[in-house]
C-alpha positions as MATLAB code, in Angstrom:
seq = 'XXXXXXXXXXXXXXXXXXXXXXXXXXXXXXXXXXXXXXXXXXXXXXXXXXXXXXXXXXXXXXXXXXXXXXXXXXXXXXXXXXXXXXXXXXXXXXXXXXXXXXXXXXXXXXXXXXXXXXXXXXXXXXXXXXXXXXXXXXXXXXXXXXXXXXXXXXXXXXXXXXXXXXXXXXXXXXXXXXXXXXXXXXXXXXXXXXXXXXXXXXXXXXXXXXXXXXXXXXXXXXXXXXXXXXXXXXXXXXXXXXXXXXXXXXXXXXXXXXXXXXXXXXXXXXXXXXXXXXXXXXXXXXXXXXXXXXXXXXXXXXXXXXXXXXXXXXXXXXXXXXXXXXXXXXXXXXXXXXXXXXXXXXXXXXXXXXXXXXXXXXXXXXXXXXXX';
ca = [
     138.005  142.368   90.385;
     136.184  143.168   93.632;
     132.806  142.666   91.923;
     133.921  139.239   90.692;
     134.753  138.139   94.227;
     131.359  139.405   95.432;
     129.611  137.295   92.781;
     131.639  134.236   93.765;
     130.893  134.812   97.463;
     127.163  135.158   96.814;
     127.178  131.967   94.750;
     128.541  130.144   97.810;
     126.302  131.789  100.407;
     122.940  132.017   98.648;
     122.139  128.273   98.483;
     122.443  128.024  102.289;
     120.188  131.047  102.814;
     117.566  129.737  100.425;
     117.652  126.221  101.921;
     116.529  127.689  105.235;
     113.346  128.986  103.574;
     112.075  125.640  102.270;
     108.871  124.413  103.868;
     108.576  120.891  102.433;
     105.920  119.336  100.199;
     103.869  118.001  103.124;
     102.991  121.603  104.053;
     101.406  122.067  100.605;
      99.003  119.140  100.886;
      96.320  120.749  103.058;
      95.392  123.467  100.542;
      96.509  121.880   97.270;
      95.131  118.366   97.635;
      94.649  117.543   93.950;
      98.063  118.877   92.949;
      99.670  116.948   95.801;
      97.848  113.769   94.829;
      98.939  114.123   91.197;
     102.550  114.765   92.243;
     102.580  111.799   94.651;
     102.142  109.373   91.740;
     104.522  111.185   89.373;
     108.050  110.524   88.150;
     109.148  113.698   89.945;
     108.118  112.164   93.287;
     110.100  109.011   92.423;
     113.153  110.871   91.061;
     115.179  109.657   94.062;
     114.049  107.705   97.116;
     115.547  105.682   99.933;
     115.907  102.026   98.975;
     112.902  100.227  100.490;
     110.548   97.407   99.549;
     108.200  100.059   98.159;
     110.733  101.968   96.036;
     113.029   99.210   94.693;
     111.782   97.650   91.466;
     114.809   95.500   90.551;
     115.232   91.783   91.213;
     117.471   91.401   94.297;
     116.700   87.701   94.861;
     120.313   86.518   94.439;
     120.146   87.462   90.786;
     123.373   87.248   88.763;
     124.280   89.490   85.839;
     127.441   89.082   83.763;
     129.062   91.984   81.949;
     132.465   91.521   80.361;
     134.497   89.363   82.763;
     132.541   90.383   85.874;
     129.488   88.622   87.269;
     127.576   90.866   89.673;
     125.060   89.511   92.168;
     122.044   91.426   93.485;
     120.800   90.156   96.858;
     119.094   91.033  100.151;
     120.280   91.263  103.759;
     117.063   91.421  105.714;
     115.393   94.663  104.610;
     118.572   95.952  102.939;
     119.511   95.711   99.274;
     123.073   94.763   98.284;
     125.180   94.130   95.206;
     128.475   92.298   94.829;
     130.214   93.893   91.888;
     133.533   95.251   90.631;
     135.145   98.008   92.731;
     137.582  100.711   91.610;
     140.484   98.237   91.864;
     138.821   95.661   89.627;
     137.959   93.335   92.514;
     134.578   92.030   93.647;
     133.193   93.881   96.654;
     129.859   94.033   98.461;
     128.047   97.383   98.355;
     124.875   98.436  100.107;
     122.257  100.129   97.930;
     121.227  103.392   99.611;
     118.831  104.961   97.116;
     116.738  104.316   94.039;
     117.185  106.679   91.114;
     114.231  107.127   88.770;
     111.368  104.724   88.189;
     110.407  104.240   84.503;
     111.379  103.004   81.925;
     114.466  102.198   83.964;
     115.636  102.413   87.553;
     119.215  102.993   88.711;
     120.731  102.507   92.156;
     123.056  104.632   94.293;
     125.847  103.533   96.649;
     127.212  105.721   99.471;
     130.977  106.026  100.007;
     132.800  107.142  103.155;
     134.088  110.346  101.545;
     130.567  111.631  100.898;
     130.465  110.521   97.279;
     127.345  108.865   95.992;
     128.006  106.709   92.959;
     125.381  105.473   90.492;
     125.630  101.859   89.380;
     125.964  101.406   85.621;
     123.991   98.145   85.807;
     120.364   99.177   85.443;
     116.961   97.596   85.968;
     114.623   97.701   82.959;
     111.316   98.488   84.703;
     109.107   98.145   81.633;
     106.640   95.217   81.625;
     108.042   91.903   80.451;
     105.657   92.055   77.491;
     107.558   95.154   76.312;
     110.983   93.571   76.799;
     111.555   94.751   80.356;
     112.031   93.184   83.821;
     115.736   92.398   83.547;
     119.189   93.817   84.398;
     121.323   95.408   81.690;
     124.490   97.497   81.459;
     124.473  101.094   80.289;
     127.366  100.370   77.923;
     126.594   97.032   76.266;
     129.608   95.506   74.558;
     127.578   93.441   72.105;
     126.765   94.918   68.704;
     123.232   93.535   68.872;
     122.589   95.773   71.901;
     124.404   98.849   70.582;
     121.653  100.080   68.238;
     123.629   99.232   65.124;
     126.839  100.939   66.293;
     130.169   99.061   66.212;
     130.712   96.654   69.093;
     132.298   98.237   72.182;
     134.693   96.622   74.643;
     133.307   96.138   78.135;
     133.936   98.987   80.569;
     136.356   97.912   83.306;
     137.806   99.565   86.412;
     140.480  101.361   84.347;
     137.878  103.075   82.155;
     136.705  106.657   82.899;
     133.159  105.345   82.433;
     133.442  102.849   85.299;
     130.657  103.329   87.834;
     133.093  104.313   90.614;
     134.548  107.190   88.573;
     133.655  110.843   88.131;
     131.274  110.227   85.224;
     128.923  108.340   87.577;
     129.281  110.644   90.558;
     125.801  111.619   91.782;
     126.965  114.731   93.655;
     128.248  116.529   90.562;
     126.499  114.806   87.649;
     122.940  114.056   88.764;
     121.954  115.610   92.063;
     120.726  119.053   91.021;
     117.887  117.588   88.925;
     116.767  114.839   91.270;
     116.521  116.548   94.696;
     115.108  119.785   96.128;
     117.114  122.499   97.874;
     120.382  120.777   97.079;
     123.692  122.138   98.428;
     126.819  120.252   97.341;
     129.219  121.290  100.135;
     132.441  120.010   98.625;
     135.543  120.440  100.799;
     138.529  120.977   98.503;
     141.017  120.470  101.352;
     139.817  116.988  102.277;
     138.409  116.089   98.843;
     135.098  115.086  100.451;
     131.422  115.852   99.949;
     128.776  116.681  102.542;
     125.902  117.146  100.099;
     122.543  117.989  101.634;
     119.003  118.493  100.387;
     115.730  119.793  101.720;
     113.788  116.948  100.100;
     115.290  113.877   98.526;
     113.161  114.037   95.357;
     111.782  116.657   92.956;
     109.116  118.258   95.124;
     106.892  121.340   94.953;
     109.649  123.825   95.801;
     111.970  122.492   93.075;
     109.807  124.457   90.654;
     107.906  127.005   92.746;
     110.885  128.043   94.837;
     111.028  128.337   98.622;
     107.519  128.461  100.079;
     107.754  129.583  103.694;
     106.572  133.112  102.914;
     103.659  131.720  100.887;
     102.600  129.447  103.743;
     103.016  132.252  106.242;
     100.641  134.407  104.176;
      98.170  131.528  103.635;
      97.911  130.930  107.377;
      97.492  134.606  108.188;
      94.595  136.969  107.621;
      96.684  139.346  105.536;
      94.785  140.918  102.633;
      95.315  141.574   99.801;
      97.780  138.773   98.946;
     101.422  139.728   98.400;
     103.017  139.589   94.960;
     103.048  136.031   93.601;
     101.225  134.981   96.803;
     104.483  135.047   98.745;
     106.712  133.326   96.201;
     109.574  135.142   94.524;
     108.295  134.181   91.093;
     105.289  132.590   89.435;
     105.201  129.752   86.938;
     101.425  129.794   86.498;
      99.975  129.968   83.000;
      96.881  132.189   83.266;
      96.528  133.254   79.621;
      93.612  132.009   77.501;
      93.746  130.531   74.021;
      90.995  132.004   71.840;
      89.950  132.188   68.190;
      90.645  135.756   66.986;
      87.525  135.681   64.813;
      84.922  133.319   63.402;
      87.001  132.561   60.308;
      90.120  131.467   62.182;
      90.571  127.773   62.854;
      93.619  128.127   65.083;
      93.507  129.623   68.559;
      95.981  132.282   69.610;
      97.123  133.285   73.071;
      95.053  136.188   74.351;
      97.905  137.601   76.437;
     101.639  137.073   76.845;
     102.911  133.763   78.128;
     105.024  133.147   81.222;
     108.605  132.589   80.023;
     109.791  131.745   83.546;
     107.799  128.521   83.468;
     109.924  127.277   80.563;
     113.054  128.506   82.356;
     112.224  126.399   85.404;
     111.540  123.273   83.357;
     114.676  123.845   81.262;
     116.973  123.492   84.266;
     116.551  119.715   84.003;
     114.935  119.234   80.623;
     117.825  120.596   78.591;
     121.335  119.662   77.540;
     123.382  122.326   79.286;
     126.316  123.257   81.465;
     125.518  124.567   84.929;
     127.239  127.794   85.959;
     126.039  127.900   89.569;
     123.970  126.111   92.174;
     120.419  125.935   90.813;
     118.012  128.560   92.120;
     114.472  128.443   90.617;
     113.903  132.162   91.244;
     116.637  133.136   88.737;
     116.534  132.911   84.955;
     117.767  129.868   83.075;
     120.225  131.898   80.996;
     121.873  133.357   84.098;
     122.646  129.905   85.502;
     123.291  127.712   82.449;
     124.943  127.521   79.051;
     122.633  125.493   76.790;
     124.103  123.312   74.062;
     123.368  124.613   70.581;
     122.354  122.776   67.428;
     125.423  120.618   66.959;
     126.158  117.507   64.935;
     125.692  114.416   67.053;
     123.150  116.129   69.306;
     120.489  117.232   66.817;
     119.356  116.299   63.350;
     119.957  119.012   60.715;
     116.336  120.173   61.000;
     116.616  120.667   64.775;
     114.912  117.489   65.900;
     116.441  115.603   68.812;
     119.076  113.006   67.948;
     120.948  112.453   71.198;
     119.740  112.844   74.791;
     119.164  116.610   74.709;
     116.044  116.722   76.891;
     113.586  118.664   74.727;
     114.401  122.326   75.538;
     116.660  123.062   72.543;
     114.176  121.711   70.015;
     111.212  123.333   71.749;
     112.821  126.784   71.651;
     113.126  126.508   67.854;
     109.559  125.302   67.370;
     106.534  127.152   66.020;
     104.754  126.287   69.253;
     107.241  128.315   71.269;
     107.068  131.147   68.749;
     103.296  131.308   69.218;
     103.503  131.364   73.005;
     102.963  127.722   73.954;
     104.474  126.764   77.325;
     104.989  123.369   78.952;
     101.745  123.306   80.961;
      99.638  123.940   77.850;
     100.186  120.245   77.048;
     101.404  118.643   80.283;
      99.814  118.443   83.686;
     102.626  120.091   85.673;
     102.041  117.927   88.748;
     101.297  114.463   87.374;
     103.503  115.183   84.291;
     101.072  113.267   82.080;
      99.745  114.708   78.841;
      96.471  116.532   79.335;
      93.487  114.500   78.152;
      95.458  111.387   79.108;
      93.297  108.285   79.053;
      91.395  108.968   75.866;
      92.322  107.038   72.724;
      94.900  109.578   71.519;
      95.866  112.200   74.057;
      98.262  113.929   71.627;
      95.471  114.512   69.087;
      93.134  115.726   71.828;
      95.713  118.318   72.900;
      96.024  119.523   69.307;
      92.239  119.807   69.002;
      92.160  122.119   72.013;
      93.846  124.776   69.900;
      92.998  123.982   66.299;
      89.763  123.010   64.517;
      91.857  122.655   61.346;
      92.978  119.258   62.641;
      89.382  118.323   63.380;
      88.405  119.143   59.785;
      91.317  117.080   58.462;
      90.463  114.087   60.640;
      86.802  114.278   59.639;
      87.699  114.262   55.931;
      90.122  111.361   56.407;
      87.615  109.213   58.302;
      84.401  110.106   56.457;
      82.907  107.063   54.617;
      83.385  107.174   50.846;
      79.621  106.858   50.279;
      78.899  110.076   52.112;
];
């Protein structure tokens, strides 16, 4: 029983101790210029931002959007962004937009409440180009069958519905925050039923994945040699292993040394369907802090492919790629998040060709002129 209380106490204390060790992404820029530049244009950088002319993509020029019996209006007050929409009592009320949430293919918006809650609007801006059907407002729960992907028509969500934007299902503090900000501490006061949630950085920054970096920066600015373990970090998510052909007859490359499982653990915190057991700490293992959802009807197809919004991890862990040692950064640039070889005609094929000449042989045979 005593050990259980110790674990609970540490779970409350440790986030505050770790938060004090964060250095901030700006401190990384001087030495890691390319990585910082890649990150600055990434979806991680835009995971959550203050609502400004630069970050807001939606149309707030007195634009009206009707859902069910409620017509909401998106408008400006000087440099501020506002929405008149249905409140928790079913009445129209004006709310100031405090933050943007995400960037592509959609952008959501967050409203601050006096009790520390941050609520995410369920009316969303489709940020895709107009040529792809974007550039308009839509509701997350469309009531029309034509917008429900073939499912039966749904009644409009109103203020009495648990899925109303002012309810717990759209509470940023408990539902969204841990994957969109760095060094997050929820600070919920059970006596007053209020939040005082804080973060080190508002978006997904360097230390969301690498962990607190003050010791690393302290070493980098000193003349200490040799470097400490993991260059001052508590863990490493680098992927140093090489992919090589075992012999001249093999057409598929194999990893020359073991992979880094902690890299997948760090990515899985957000890119998985899971239940969180504690405040996220990137230095600990995924399994110690989460319960992942298994292959269940409604979430996955029978063969393990993704059906619902399960965020990749579950399917990846069952894949032959994972079994052979592939990790996330083998295919993705970990800072820009784009596929490696992005910009060529088919980046996915180019990634495959990095590890297998079997695909190259197949493509050559498929495209070779019949006269040859």
